[in-house]
mmCIF file with all atom_site columns, C-alpha atoms in Angstrom:
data_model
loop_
_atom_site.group_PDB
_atom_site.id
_atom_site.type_symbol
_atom_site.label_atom_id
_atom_site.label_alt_id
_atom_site.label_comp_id
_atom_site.label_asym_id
_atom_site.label_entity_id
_atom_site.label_seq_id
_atom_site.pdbx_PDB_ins_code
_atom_site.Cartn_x
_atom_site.Cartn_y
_atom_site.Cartn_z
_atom_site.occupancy
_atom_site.B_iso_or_equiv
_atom_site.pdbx_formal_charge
_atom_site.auth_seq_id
_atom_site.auth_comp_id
_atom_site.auth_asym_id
_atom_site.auth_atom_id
_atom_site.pdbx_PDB_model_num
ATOM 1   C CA . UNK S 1 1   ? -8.501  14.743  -35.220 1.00 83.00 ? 3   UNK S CA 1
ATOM 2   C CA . UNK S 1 2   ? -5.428  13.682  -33.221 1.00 84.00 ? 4   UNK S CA 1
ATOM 3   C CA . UNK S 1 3   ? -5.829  10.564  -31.637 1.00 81.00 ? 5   UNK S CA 1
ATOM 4   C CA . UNK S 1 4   ? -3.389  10.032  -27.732 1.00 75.00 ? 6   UNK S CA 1
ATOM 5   C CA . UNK S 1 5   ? -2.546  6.659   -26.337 1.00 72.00 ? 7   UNK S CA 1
ATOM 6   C CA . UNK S 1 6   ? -2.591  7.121   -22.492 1.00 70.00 ? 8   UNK S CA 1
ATOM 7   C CA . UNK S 1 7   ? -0.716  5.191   -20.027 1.00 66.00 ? 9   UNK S CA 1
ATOM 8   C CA . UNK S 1 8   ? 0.329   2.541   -22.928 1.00 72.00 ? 10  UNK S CA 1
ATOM 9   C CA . UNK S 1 9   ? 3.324   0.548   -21.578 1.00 78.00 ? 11  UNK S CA 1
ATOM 10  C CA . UNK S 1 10  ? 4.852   0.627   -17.536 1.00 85.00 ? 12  UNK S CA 1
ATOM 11  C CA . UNK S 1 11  ? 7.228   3.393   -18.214 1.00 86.00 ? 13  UNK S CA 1
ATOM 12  C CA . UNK S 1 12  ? 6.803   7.074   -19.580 1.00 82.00 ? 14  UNK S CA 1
ATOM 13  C CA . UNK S 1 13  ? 8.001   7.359   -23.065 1.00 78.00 ? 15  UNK S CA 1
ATOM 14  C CA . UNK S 1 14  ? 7.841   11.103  -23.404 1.00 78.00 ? 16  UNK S CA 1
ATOM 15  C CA . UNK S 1 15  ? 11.242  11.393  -22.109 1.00 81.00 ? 17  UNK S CA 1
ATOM 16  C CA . UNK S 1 16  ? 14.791  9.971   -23.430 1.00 85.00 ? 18  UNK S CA 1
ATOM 17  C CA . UNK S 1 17  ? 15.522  7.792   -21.458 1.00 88.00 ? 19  UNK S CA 1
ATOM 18  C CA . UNK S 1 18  ? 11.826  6.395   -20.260 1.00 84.00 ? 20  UNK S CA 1
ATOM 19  C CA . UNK S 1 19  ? 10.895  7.701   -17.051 1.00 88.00 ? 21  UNK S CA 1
ATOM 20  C CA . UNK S 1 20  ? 8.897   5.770   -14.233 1.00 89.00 ? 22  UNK S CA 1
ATOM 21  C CA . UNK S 1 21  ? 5.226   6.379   -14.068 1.00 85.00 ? 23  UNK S CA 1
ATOM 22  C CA . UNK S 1 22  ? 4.628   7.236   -10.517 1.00 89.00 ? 24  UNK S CA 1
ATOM 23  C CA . UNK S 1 23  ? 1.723   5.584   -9.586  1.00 90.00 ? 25  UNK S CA 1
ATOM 24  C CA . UNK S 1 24  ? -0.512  5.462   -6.347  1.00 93.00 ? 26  UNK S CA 1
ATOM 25  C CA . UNK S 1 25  ? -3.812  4.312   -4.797  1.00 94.00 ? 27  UNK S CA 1
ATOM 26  C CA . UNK S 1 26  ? -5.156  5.235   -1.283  1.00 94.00 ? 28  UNK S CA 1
ATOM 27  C CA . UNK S 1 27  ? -7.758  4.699   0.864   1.00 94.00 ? 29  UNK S CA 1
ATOM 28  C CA . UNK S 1 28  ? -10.092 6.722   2.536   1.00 93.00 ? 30  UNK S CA 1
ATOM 29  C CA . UNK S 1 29  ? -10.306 6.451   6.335   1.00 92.00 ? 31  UNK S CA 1
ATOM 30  C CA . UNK S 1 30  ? -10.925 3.323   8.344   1.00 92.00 ? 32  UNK S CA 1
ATOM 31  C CA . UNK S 1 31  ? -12.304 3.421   11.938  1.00 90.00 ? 33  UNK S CA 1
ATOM 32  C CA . UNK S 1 32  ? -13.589 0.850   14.218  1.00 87.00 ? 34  UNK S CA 1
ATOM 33  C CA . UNK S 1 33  ? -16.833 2.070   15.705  1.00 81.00 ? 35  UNK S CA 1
ATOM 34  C CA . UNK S 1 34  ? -17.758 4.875   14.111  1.00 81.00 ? 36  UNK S CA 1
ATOM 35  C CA . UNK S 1 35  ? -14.281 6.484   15.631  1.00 76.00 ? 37  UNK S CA 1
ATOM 36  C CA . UNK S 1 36  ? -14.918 6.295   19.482  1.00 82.00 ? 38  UNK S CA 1
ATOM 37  C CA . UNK S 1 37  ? -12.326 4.209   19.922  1.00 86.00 ? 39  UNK S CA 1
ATOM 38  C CA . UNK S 1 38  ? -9.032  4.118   19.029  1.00 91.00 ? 40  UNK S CA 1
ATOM 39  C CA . UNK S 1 39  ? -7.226  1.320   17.417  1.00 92.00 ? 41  UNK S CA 1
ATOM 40  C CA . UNK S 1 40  ? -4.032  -0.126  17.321  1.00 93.00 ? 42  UNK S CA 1
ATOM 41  C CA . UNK S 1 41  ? -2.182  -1.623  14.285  1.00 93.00 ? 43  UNK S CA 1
ATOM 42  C CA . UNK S 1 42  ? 0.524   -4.246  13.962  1.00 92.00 ? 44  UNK S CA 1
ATOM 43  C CA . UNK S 1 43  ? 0.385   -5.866  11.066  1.00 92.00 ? 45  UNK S CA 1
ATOM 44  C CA . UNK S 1 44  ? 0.239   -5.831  7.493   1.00 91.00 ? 46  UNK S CA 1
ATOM 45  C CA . UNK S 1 45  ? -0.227  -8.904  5.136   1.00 91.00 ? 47  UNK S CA 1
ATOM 46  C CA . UNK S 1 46  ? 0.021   -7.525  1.481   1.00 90.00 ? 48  UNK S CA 1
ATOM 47  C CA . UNK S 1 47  ? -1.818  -8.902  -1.618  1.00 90.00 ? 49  UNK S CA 1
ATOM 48  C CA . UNK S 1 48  ? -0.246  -7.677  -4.836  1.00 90.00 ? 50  UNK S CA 1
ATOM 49  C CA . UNK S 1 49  ? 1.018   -8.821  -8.412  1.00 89.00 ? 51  UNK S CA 1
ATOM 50  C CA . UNK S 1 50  ? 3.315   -7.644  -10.202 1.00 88.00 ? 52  UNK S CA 1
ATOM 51  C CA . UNK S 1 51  ? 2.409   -9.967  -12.955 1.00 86.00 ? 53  UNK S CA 1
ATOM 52  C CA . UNK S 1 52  ? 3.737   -8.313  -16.384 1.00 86.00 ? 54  UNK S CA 1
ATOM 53  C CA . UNK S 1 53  ? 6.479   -6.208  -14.831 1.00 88.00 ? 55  UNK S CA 1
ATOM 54  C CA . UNK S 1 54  ? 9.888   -5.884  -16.444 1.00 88.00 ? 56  UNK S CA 1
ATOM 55  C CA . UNK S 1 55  ? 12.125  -4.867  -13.564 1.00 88.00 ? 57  UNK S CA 1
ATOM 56  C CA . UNK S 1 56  ? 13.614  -8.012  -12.192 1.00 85.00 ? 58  UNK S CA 1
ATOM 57  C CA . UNK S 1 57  ? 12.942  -6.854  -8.636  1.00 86.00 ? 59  UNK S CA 1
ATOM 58  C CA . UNK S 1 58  ? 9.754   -5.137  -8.879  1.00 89.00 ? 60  UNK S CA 1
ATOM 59  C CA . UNK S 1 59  ? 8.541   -3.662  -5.493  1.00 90.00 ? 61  UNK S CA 1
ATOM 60  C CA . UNK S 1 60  ? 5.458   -1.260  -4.170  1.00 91.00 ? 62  UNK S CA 1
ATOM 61  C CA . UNK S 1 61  ? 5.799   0.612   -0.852  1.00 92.00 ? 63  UNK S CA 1
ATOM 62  C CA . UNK S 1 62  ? 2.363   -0.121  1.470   1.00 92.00 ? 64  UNK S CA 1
ATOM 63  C CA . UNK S 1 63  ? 1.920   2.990   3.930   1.00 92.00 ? 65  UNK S CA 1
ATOM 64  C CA . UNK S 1 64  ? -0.154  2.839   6.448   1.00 92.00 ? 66  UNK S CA 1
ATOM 65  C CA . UNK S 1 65  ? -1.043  6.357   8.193   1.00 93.00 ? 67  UNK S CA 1
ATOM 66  C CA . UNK S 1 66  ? -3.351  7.083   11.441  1.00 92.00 ? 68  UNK S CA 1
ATOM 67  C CA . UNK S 1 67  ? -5.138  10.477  12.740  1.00 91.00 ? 69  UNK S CA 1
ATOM 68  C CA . UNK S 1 68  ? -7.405  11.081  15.495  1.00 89.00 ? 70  UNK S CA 1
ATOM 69  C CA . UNK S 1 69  ? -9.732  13.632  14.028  1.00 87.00 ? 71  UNK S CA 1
ATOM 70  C CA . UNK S 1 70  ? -11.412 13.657  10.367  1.00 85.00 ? 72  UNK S CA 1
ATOM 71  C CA . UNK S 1 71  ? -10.119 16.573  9.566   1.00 85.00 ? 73  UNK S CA 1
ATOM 72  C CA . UNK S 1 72  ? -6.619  16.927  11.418  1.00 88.00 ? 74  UNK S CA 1
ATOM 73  C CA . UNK S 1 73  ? -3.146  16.296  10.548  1.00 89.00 ? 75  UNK S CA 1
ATOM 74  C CA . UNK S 1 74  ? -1.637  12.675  9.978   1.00 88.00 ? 76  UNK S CA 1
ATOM 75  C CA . UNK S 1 75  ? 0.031   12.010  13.194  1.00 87.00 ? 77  UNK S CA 1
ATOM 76  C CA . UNK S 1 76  ? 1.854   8.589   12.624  1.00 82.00 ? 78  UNK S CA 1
ATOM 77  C CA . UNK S 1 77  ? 2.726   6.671   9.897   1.00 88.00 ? 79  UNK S CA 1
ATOM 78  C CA . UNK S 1 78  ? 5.042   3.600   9.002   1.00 85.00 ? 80  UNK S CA 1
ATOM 79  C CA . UNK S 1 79  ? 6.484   2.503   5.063   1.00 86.00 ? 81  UNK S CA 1
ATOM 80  C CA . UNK S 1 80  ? 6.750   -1.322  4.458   1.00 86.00 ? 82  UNK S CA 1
ATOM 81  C CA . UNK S 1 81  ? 8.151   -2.458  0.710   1.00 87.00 ? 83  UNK S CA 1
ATOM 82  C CA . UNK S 1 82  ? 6.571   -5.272  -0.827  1.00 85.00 ? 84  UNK S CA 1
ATOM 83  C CA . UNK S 1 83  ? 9.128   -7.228  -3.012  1.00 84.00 ? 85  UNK S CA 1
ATOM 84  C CA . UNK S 1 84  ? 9.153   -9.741  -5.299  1.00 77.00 ? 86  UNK S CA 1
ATOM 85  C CA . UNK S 1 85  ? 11.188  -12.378 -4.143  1.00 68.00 ? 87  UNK S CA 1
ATOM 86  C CA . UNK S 1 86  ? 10.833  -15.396 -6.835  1.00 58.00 ? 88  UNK S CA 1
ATOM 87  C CA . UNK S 1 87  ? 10.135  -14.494 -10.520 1.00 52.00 ? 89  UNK S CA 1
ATOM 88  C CA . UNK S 1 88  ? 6.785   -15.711 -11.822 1.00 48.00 ? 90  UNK S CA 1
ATOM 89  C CA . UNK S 1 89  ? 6.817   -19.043 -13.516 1.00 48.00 ? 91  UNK S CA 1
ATOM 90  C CA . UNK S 1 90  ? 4.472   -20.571 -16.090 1.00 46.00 ? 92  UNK S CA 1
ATOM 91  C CA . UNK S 1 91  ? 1.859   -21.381 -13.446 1.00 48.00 ? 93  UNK S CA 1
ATOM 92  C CA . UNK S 1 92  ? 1.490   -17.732 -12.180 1.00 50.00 ? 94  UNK S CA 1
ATOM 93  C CA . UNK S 1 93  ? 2.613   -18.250 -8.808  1.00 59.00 ? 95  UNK S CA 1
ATOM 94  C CA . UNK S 1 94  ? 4.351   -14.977 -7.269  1.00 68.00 ? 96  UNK S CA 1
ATOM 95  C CA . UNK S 1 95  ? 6.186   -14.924 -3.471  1.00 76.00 ? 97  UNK S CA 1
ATOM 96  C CA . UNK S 1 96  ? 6.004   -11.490 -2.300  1.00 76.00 ? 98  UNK S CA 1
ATOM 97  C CA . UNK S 1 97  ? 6.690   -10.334 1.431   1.00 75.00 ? 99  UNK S CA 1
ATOM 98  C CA . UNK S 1 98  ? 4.493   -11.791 2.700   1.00 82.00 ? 100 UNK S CA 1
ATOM 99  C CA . UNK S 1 99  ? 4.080   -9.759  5.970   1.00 86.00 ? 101 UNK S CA 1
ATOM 100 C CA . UNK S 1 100 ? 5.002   -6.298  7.650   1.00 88.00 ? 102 UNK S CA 1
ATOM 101 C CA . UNK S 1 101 ? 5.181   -5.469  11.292  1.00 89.00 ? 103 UNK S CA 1
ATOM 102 C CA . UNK S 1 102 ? 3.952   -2.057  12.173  1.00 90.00 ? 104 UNK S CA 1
ATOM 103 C CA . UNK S 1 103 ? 3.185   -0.387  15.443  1.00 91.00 ? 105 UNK S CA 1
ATOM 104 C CA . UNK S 1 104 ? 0.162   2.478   14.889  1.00 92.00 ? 106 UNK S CA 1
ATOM 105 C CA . UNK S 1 105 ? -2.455  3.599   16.913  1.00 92.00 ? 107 UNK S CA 1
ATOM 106 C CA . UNK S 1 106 ? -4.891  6.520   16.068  1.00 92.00 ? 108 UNK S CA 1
ATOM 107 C CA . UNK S 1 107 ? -8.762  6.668   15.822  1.00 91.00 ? 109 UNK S CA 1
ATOM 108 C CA . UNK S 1 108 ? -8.984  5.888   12.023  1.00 92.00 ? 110 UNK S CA 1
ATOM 109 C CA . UNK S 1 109 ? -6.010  5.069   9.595   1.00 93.00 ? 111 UNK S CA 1
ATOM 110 C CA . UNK S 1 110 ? -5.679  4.926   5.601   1.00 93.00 ? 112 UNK S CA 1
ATOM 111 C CA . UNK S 1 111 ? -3.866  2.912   3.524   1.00 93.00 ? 113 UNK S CA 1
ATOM 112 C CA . UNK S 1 112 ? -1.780  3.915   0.544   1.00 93.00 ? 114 UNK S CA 1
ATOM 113 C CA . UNK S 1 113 ? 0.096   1.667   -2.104  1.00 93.00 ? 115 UNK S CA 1
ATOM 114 C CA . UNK S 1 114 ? 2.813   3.299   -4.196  1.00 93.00 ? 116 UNK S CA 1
ATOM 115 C CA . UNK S 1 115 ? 6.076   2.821   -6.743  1.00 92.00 ? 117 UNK S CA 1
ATOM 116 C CA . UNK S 1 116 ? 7.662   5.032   -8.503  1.00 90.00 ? 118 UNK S CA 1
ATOM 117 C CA . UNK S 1 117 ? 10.184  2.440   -10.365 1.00 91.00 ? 119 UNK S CA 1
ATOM 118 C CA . UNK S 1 118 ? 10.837  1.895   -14.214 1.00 92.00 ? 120 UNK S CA 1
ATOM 119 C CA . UNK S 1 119 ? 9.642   -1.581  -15.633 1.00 91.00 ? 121 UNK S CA 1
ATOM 120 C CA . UNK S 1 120 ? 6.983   -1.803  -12.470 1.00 91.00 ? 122 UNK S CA 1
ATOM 121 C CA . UNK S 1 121 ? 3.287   -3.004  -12.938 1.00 90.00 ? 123 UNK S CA 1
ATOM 122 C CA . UNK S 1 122 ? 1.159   -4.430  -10.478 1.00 91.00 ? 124 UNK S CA 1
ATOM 123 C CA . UNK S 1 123 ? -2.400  -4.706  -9.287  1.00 91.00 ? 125 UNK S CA 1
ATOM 124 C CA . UNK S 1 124 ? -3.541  -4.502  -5.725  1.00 92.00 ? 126 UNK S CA 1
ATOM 125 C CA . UNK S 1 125 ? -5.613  -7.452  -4.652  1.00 91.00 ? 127 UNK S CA 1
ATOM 126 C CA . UNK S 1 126 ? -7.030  -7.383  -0.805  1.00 93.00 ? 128 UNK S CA 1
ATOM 127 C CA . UNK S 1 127 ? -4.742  -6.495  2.020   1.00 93.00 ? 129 UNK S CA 1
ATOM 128 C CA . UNK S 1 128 ? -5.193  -7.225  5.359   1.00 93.00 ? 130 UNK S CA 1
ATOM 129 C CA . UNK S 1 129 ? -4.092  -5.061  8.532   1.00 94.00 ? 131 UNK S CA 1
ATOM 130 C CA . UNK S 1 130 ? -4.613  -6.750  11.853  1.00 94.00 ? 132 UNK S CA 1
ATOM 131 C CA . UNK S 1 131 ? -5.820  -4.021  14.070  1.00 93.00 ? 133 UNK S CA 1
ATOM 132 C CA . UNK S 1 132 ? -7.636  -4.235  17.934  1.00 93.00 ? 134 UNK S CA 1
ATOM 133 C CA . UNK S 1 133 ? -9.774  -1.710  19.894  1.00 91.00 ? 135 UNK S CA 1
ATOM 134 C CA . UNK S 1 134 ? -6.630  0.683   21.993  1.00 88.00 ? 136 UNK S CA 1
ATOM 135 C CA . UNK S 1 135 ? -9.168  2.330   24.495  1.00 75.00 ? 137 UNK S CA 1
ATOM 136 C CA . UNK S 1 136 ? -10.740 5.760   24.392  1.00 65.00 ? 138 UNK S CA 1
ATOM 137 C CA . UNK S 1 137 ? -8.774  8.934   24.902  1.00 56.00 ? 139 UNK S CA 1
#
């Protein structure tokens, strides 16, 4: 008969003071056909809100990570923070970063959005990485 209220609010309550929820969502791996190829990555253009966020610099950290085999090791990888840089106004219109310049290479490579902030909230909309074909090993 006891009735919980999970994940209610942007910051963990349990503890005195609040403590960030750590929060995280990643991809699975992305190849360019079927993994015979390997591919090199040098750019990311993020597309995130942190609409409803109390921080007044609320930021997520885009990783991008590459491996040659399904089931090896992560051999490269490369961080990029996504800030707000303007607070939203009454029309909803957020500037972000609005690109990151990476330099990967692998056969495949996942994606991974993170924060680990008080006051943060934000929803992932569709990134885009711009990647080409590197050759074959």
């Amino acid at each position: 008969g006891v009735l919980y209220a999970h994940e209610n609010g942007l910051n963990d309550g349990s503890t005195s003071p609040s403590s960030a929820i750590n929060a995280h969502i990643e991809s699975s791996q992305i190849d360019i056909g079927d993994g015979e190829n390997f591919l090199f990555l040098d750019r990311l253009i993020p597309d995130i809100t942190f609409n409803g966020s109390t921080d007044d610099s609320p930021a997520a950290t885009f990783t991008l990570k590459t491996r040659n085999f399904p089931g090896g090791n992560y051999l490269q990888s490369d961080d990029s923070s996504v800030e707000q840089s303007v607070a939203e106004t009454s029309t909803v219109v957020e500037q972000f970063t609005d690109q990151a310049f990476v330099r990967l290479r692998g056969r495949s490579f996942a994606l991974k959005v993170a924060s680990s902030q008080t006051g943060i909230q934000w929803r992932l909309g569709t990134p885009r990485v711009q990647i080409r074909p590197d050759g074959r090993r």
